[in-house]
Coordinates of C-alpha atoms and ligand atoms in Angstrom, one line a residue:
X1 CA 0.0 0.0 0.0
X2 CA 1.0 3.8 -0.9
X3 CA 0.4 6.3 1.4
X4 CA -1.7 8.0 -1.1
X5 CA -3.9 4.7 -0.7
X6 CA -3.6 4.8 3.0
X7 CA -5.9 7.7 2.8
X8 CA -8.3 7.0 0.3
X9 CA -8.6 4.1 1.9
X10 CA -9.5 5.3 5.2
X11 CA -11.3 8.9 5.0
X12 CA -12.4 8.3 8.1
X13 CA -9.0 8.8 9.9
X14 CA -8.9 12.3 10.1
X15 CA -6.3 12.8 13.0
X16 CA -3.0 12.5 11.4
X17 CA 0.0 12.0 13.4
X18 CA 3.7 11.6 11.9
X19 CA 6.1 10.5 14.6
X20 CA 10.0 10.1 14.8
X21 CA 13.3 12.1 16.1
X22 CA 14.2 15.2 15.7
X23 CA 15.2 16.2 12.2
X24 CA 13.9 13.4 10.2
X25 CA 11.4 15.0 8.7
X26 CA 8.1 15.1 11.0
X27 CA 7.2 18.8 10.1
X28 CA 8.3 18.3 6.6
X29 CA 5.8 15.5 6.0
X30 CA 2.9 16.6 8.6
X31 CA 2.9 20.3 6.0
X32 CA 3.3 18.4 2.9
X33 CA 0.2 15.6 3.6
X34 CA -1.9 18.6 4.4
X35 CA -0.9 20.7 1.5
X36 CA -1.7 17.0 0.0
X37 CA -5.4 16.6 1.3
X38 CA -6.2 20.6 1.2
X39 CA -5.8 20.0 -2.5
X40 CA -8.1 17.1 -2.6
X41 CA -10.5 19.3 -1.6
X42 CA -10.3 18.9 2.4
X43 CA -10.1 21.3 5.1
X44 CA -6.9 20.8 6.9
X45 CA -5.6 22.3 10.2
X46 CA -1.6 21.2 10.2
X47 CA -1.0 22.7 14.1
X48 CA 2.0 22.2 16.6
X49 CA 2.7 22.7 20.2
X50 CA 6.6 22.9 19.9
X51 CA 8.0 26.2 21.0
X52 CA 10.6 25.8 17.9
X53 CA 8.0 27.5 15.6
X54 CA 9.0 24.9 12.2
X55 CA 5.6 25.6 10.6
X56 CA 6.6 29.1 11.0
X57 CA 9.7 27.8 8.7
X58 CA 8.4 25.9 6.4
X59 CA 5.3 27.9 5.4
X60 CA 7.3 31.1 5.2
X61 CA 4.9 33.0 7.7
X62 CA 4.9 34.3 11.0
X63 CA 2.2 32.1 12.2
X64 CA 3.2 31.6 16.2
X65 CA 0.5 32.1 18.9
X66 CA -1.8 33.6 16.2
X67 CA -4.7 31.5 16.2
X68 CA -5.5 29.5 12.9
X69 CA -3.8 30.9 9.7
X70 CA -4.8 30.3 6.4
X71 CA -2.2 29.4 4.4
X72 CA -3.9 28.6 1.3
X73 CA -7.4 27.8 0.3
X74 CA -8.6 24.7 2.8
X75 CA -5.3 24.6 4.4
X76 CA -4.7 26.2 7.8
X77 CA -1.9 25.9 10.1
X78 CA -1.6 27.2 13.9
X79 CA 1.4 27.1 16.4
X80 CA 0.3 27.1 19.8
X81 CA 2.1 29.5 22.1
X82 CA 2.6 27.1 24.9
X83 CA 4.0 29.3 27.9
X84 CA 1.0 31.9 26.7
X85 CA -1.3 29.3 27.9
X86 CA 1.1 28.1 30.8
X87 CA 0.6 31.9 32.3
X88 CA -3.4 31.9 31.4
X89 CA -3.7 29.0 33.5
X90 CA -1.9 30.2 36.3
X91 CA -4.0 33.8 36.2
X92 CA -7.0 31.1 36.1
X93 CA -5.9 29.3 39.4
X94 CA -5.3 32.6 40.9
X95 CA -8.9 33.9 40.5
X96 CA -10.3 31.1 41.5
X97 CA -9.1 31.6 44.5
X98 CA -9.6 35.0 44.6
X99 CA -13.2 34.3 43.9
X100 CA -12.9 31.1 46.4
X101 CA -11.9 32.7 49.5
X102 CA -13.1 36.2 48.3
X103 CA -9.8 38.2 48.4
X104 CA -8.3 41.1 46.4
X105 CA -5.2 39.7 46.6
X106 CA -3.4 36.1 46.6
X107 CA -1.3 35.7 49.6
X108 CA 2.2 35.6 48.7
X109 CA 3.0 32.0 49.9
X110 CA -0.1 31.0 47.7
X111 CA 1.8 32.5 44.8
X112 CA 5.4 31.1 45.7
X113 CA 3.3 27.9 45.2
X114 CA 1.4 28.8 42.0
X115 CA 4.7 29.7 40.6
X116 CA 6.4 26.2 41.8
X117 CA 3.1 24.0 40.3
X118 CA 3.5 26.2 37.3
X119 CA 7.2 25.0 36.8
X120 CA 6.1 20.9 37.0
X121 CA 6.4 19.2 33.9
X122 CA 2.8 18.2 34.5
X123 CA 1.5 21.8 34.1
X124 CA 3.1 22.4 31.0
X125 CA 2.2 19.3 29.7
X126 CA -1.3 19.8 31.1
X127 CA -1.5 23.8 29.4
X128 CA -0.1 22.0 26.2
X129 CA -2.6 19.2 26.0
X130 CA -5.4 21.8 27.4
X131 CA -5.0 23.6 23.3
X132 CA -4.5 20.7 21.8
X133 CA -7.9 19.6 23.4
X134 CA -9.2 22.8 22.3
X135 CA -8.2 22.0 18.5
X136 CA -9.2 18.8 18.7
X137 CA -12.9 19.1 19.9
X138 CA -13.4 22.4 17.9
X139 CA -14.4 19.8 15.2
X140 CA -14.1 22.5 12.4
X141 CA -11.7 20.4 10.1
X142 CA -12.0 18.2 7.7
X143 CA -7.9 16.5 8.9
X144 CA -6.0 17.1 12.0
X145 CA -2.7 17.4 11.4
X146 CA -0.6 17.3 14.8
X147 CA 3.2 18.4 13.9
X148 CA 4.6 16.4 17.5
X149 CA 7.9 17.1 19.1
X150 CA 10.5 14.2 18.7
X151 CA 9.4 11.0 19.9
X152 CA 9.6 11.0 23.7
X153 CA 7.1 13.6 23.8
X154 CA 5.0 12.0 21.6
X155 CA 5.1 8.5 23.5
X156 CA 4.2 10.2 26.4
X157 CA 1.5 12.3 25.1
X158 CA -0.4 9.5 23.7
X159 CA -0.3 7.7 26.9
X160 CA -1.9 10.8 28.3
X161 CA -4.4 8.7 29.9
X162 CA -2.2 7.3 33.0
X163 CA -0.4 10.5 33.2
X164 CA -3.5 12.7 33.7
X165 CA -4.6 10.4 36.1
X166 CA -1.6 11.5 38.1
X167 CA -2.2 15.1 36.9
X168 CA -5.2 14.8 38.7
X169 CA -3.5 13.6 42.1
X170 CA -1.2 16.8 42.0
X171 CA -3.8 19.2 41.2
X172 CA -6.0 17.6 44.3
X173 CA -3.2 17.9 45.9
X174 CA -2.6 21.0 45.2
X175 CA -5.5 22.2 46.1
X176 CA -5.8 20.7 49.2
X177 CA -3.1 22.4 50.0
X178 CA -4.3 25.6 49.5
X179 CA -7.3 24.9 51.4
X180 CA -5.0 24.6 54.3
X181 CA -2.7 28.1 53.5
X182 CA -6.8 30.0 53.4
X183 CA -7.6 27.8 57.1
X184 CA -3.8 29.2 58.6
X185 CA -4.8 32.7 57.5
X186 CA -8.4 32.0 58.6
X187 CA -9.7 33.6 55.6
X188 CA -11.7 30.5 54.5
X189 CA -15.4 32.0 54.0
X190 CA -17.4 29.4 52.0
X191 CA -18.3 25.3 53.8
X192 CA -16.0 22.6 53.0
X193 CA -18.7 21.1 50.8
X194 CA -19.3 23.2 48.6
X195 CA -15.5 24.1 48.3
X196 CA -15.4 20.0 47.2
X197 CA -17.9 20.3 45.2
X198 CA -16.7 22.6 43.1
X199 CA -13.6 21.2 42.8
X200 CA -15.5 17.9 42.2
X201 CA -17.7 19.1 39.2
X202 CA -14.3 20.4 38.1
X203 CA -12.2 17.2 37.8
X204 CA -14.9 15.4 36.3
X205 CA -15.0 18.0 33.7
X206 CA -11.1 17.6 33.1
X207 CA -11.3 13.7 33.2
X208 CA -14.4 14.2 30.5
X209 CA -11.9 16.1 28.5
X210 CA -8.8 14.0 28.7
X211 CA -11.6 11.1 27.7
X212 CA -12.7 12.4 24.5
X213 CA -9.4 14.1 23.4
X214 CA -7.1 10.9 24.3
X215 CA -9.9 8.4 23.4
X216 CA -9.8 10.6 19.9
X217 CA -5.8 10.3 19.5
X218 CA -5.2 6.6 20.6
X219 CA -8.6 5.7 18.4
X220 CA -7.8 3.0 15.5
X221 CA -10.7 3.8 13.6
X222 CA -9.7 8.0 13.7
X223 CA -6.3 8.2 13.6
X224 CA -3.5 7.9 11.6
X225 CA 0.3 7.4 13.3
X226 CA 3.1 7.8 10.8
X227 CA 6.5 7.0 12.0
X228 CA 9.1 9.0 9.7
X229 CA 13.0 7.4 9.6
X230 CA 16.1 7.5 7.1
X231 CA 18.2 4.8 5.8
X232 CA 20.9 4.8 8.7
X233 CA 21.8 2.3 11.5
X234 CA 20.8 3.8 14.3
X235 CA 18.0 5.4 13.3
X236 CA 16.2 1.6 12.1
X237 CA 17.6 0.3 15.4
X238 CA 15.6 3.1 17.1
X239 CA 12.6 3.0 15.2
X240 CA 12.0 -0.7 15.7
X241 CA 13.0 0.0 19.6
X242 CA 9.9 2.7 19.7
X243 CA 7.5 0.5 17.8
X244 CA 7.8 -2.0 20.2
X245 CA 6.8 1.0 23.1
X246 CA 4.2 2.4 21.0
X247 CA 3.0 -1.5 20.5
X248 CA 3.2 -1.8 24.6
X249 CA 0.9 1.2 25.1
X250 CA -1.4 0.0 22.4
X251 CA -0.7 3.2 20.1
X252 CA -1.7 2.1 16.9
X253 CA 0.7 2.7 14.4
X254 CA -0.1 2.9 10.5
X255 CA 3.0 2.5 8.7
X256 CA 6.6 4.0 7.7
X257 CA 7.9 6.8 5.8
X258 CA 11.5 6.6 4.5
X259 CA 13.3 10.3 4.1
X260 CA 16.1 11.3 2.8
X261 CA 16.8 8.7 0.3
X262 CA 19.4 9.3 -2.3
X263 CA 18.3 8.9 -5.9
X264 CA 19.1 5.9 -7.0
X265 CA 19.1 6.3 -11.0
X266 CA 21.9 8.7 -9.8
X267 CA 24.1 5.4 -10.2
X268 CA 23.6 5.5 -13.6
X269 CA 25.4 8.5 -14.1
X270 CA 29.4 9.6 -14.0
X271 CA 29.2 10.6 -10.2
X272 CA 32.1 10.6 -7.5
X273 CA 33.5 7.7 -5.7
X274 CA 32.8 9.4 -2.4
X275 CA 28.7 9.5 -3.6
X276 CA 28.4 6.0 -5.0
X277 CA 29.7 4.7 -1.9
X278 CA 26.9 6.4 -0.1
X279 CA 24.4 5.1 -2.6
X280 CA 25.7 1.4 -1.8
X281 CA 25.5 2.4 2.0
X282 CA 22.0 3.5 1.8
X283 CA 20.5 0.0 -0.2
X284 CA 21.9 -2.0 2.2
X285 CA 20.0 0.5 5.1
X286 CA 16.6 0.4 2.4
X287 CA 16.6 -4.0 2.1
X288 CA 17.2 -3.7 5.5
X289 CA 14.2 -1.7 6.5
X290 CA 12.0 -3.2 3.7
X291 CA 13.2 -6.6 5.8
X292 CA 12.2 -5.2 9.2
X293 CA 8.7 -2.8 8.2
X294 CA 8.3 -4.4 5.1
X295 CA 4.9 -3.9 3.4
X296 CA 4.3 -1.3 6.3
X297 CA 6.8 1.0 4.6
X298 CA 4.3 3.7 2.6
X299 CA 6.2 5.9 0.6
X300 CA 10.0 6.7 0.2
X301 CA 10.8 10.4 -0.1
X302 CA 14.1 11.7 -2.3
X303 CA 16.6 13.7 -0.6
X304 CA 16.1 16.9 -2.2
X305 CA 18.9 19.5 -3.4
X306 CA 17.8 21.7 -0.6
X307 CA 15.3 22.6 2.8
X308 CA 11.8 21.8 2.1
X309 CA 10.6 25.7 3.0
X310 CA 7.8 27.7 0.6
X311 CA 4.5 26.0 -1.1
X312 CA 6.1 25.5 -4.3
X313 CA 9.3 23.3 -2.8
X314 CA 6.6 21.6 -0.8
X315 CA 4.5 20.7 -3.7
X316 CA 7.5 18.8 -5.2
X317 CA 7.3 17.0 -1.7
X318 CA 3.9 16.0 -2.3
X319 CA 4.6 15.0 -5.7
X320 CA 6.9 11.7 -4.9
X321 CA 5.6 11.4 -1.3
X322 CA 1.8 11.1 -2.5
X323 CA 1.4 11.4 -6.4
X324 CA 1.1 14.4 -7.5
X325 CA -1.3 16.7 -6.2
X326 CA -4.6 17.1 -6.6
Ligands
LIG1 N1 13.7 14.9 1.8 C1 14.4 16.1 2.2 N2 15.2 16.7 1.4 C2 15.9 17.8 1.8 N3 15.7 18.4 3.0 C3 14.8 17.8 3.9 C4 14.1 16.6 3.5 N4 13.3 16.3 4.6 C5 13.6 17.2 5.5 N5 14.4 18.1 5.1 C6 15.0 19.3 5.9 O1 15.5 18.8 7.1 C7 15.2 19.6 8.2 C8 14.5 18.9 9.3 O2 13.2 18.5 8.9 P1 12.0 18.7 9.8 O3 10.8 18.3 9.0 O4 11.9 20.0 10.4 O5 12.3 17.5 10.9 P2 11.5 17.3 12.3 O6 10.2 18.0 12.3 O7 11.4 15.8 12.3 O8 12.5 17.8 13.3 C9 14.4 20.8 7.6 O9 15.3 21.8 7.3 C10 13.9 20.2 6.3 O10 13.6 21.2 5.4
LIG2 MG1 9.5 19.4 13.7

């Protein structure tokens, strides 16, 4: 199967995910499939979380923490300014309990501890997956296009699941916590109950949340995981390594994209010694992968002359990657 098939094949996997480490090609691919399906006629939203701003790059546009951009007709692309919503979420915390204990002002040990929570990996990652959520559920697109940071992040973000769980422990915590700083300064002006309450109704709304936007990215039938690698030892050695996790956390995975391959009809021609060896190298690394992913393996994508940056270089992406556009 082609990757072009892949998604005739399936229309009804519209959240598209292309995995991998850093450099291989993730934002590359995750613009040029939704250039791809924008000119099929679908309405794409290509969008990232990472703080690098490679849309940005690729598309030629200042696009960062400014919403949804349109780039072309049907094809939109958004970077999500992460510590933006890091610092929206902490204002939120404060006025709650502002608006909880009815003060003017949060006490400045309160703060000292807003600013400590706000610094746990768990809060970023909670601000992060809190847009993403937003994206996701807006339900405005045709394709989801998720441009992830390298791999790690991506493992962990699809087990989201278990680690909200323990997100949830640490904001109870948290909060219970605070509870006790308003009791010391006997400031504490509303019952218990309804205190839990609230922060009852609250949870459940998170936990409703996490359920629909995790049961969307880790769904078979919706979505799409791509995992990008490149003829090279160590990169086949890892990828087969983070299959296995991905297998273990029951992240379905729907095939392999091989970048950066040399042309190999460049063989033909009166090229250096230093180049054909490198040709050689590299179909040794391609039986090798069509060994190990074999008919999993959905498209092979030239290395190109130059950086994939602008619509036009992209289209030529498109071209080899999914068969000509439109
Ligand atoms: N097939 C290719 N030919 C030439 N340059 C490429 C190719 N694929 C990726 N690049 C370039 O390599 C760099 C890294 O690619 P990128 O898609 O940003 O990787 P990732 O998102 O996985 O970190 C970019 O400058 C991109 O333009
Ligand atoms: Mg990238």
């Amino acid at each position: 199967m082609s990757l072009r098939t892949f998604f005739e094949k399936y229309p009804e996997r519209r959240y598209i995910m292309f995995g991998g480490k850093g450099g291989l090609g993730k934002t590359t691919f995750s613009a040029t499939t939704a250039y791809w399906l924008a000119k099929q006629g679908y309405k794409v939203l290509v969008f990232s979380v990472d703080p690098q701003a490679s849309l940005s790059d690729i598309f030629q546009r200042d696009i960062f923490g400014k919403g949804a951009v349109e780039i072309m007709p049907n094809l939109y692309a958004q970077e999500v300014d992460a510590d933006r919503r890091i610092k929206e979420y902490q204002q939120e915390i404060r006025q709650k309990i502002l608006d909880m204990y009815g003060l003017d002002q949060v006490p400045q040990e309160v703060e000292n501890y807003i600013q400590a929570a706000a610094a746990e990996p768990a809060m970023e990652e909670s601000a992060i997956f809190d847009a993403v959520v937003d994206i996701v559920i807006g339900g405005e697109y045709d394709y989801y296009i998720y441009d992830l940071v390298p791999l790690g992040h991506a493992l962990y973000y699809l087990s989201m699941a278990s680690v909200y769980d323990e997100w949830i422990d640490k904001i109870t915590g948290l909060r219970a916590e605070m509870a006790e700083y308003a009791q010391v300064a006997a400031i504490m002006q509303r019952s218990r109950e309804t205190e839990e309450d609230k922060i009852l109704r609250e949870l459940q709304f998170i936990k409703n949340r996490i359920n629909t936007s995790s049961g969307i990215l880790t769904d078979k039938q919706k979505t799409a995981f791509f995992f990008v690698l490149i003829p090279e030892e160590m990169i086949i050695l890892d990828t087969q390594k983070a299959a296995g996790l991905f297998a273990k956390y029951n992240v379905p995975l729907s095939g392999y994209i091989v970048n950066r391959v040399i042309p190999p009809e460049l063989a033909d021609q009166n090229i250096p010694e230093y180049l054909r060896n490198r040709l050689e190298m590299q179909k040794g690394y391609l039986e090798k992968i069509d060994k190990v992913f074999g008919r999993e393996v959905l498209a092979r994508v030239p290395e190109f002359e130059r950086d994939i940056t602008g619509l036009p270089m992209i289209e030529r992406v498109a071209e080899v990657m999914l068969g000509g556009a439109a």
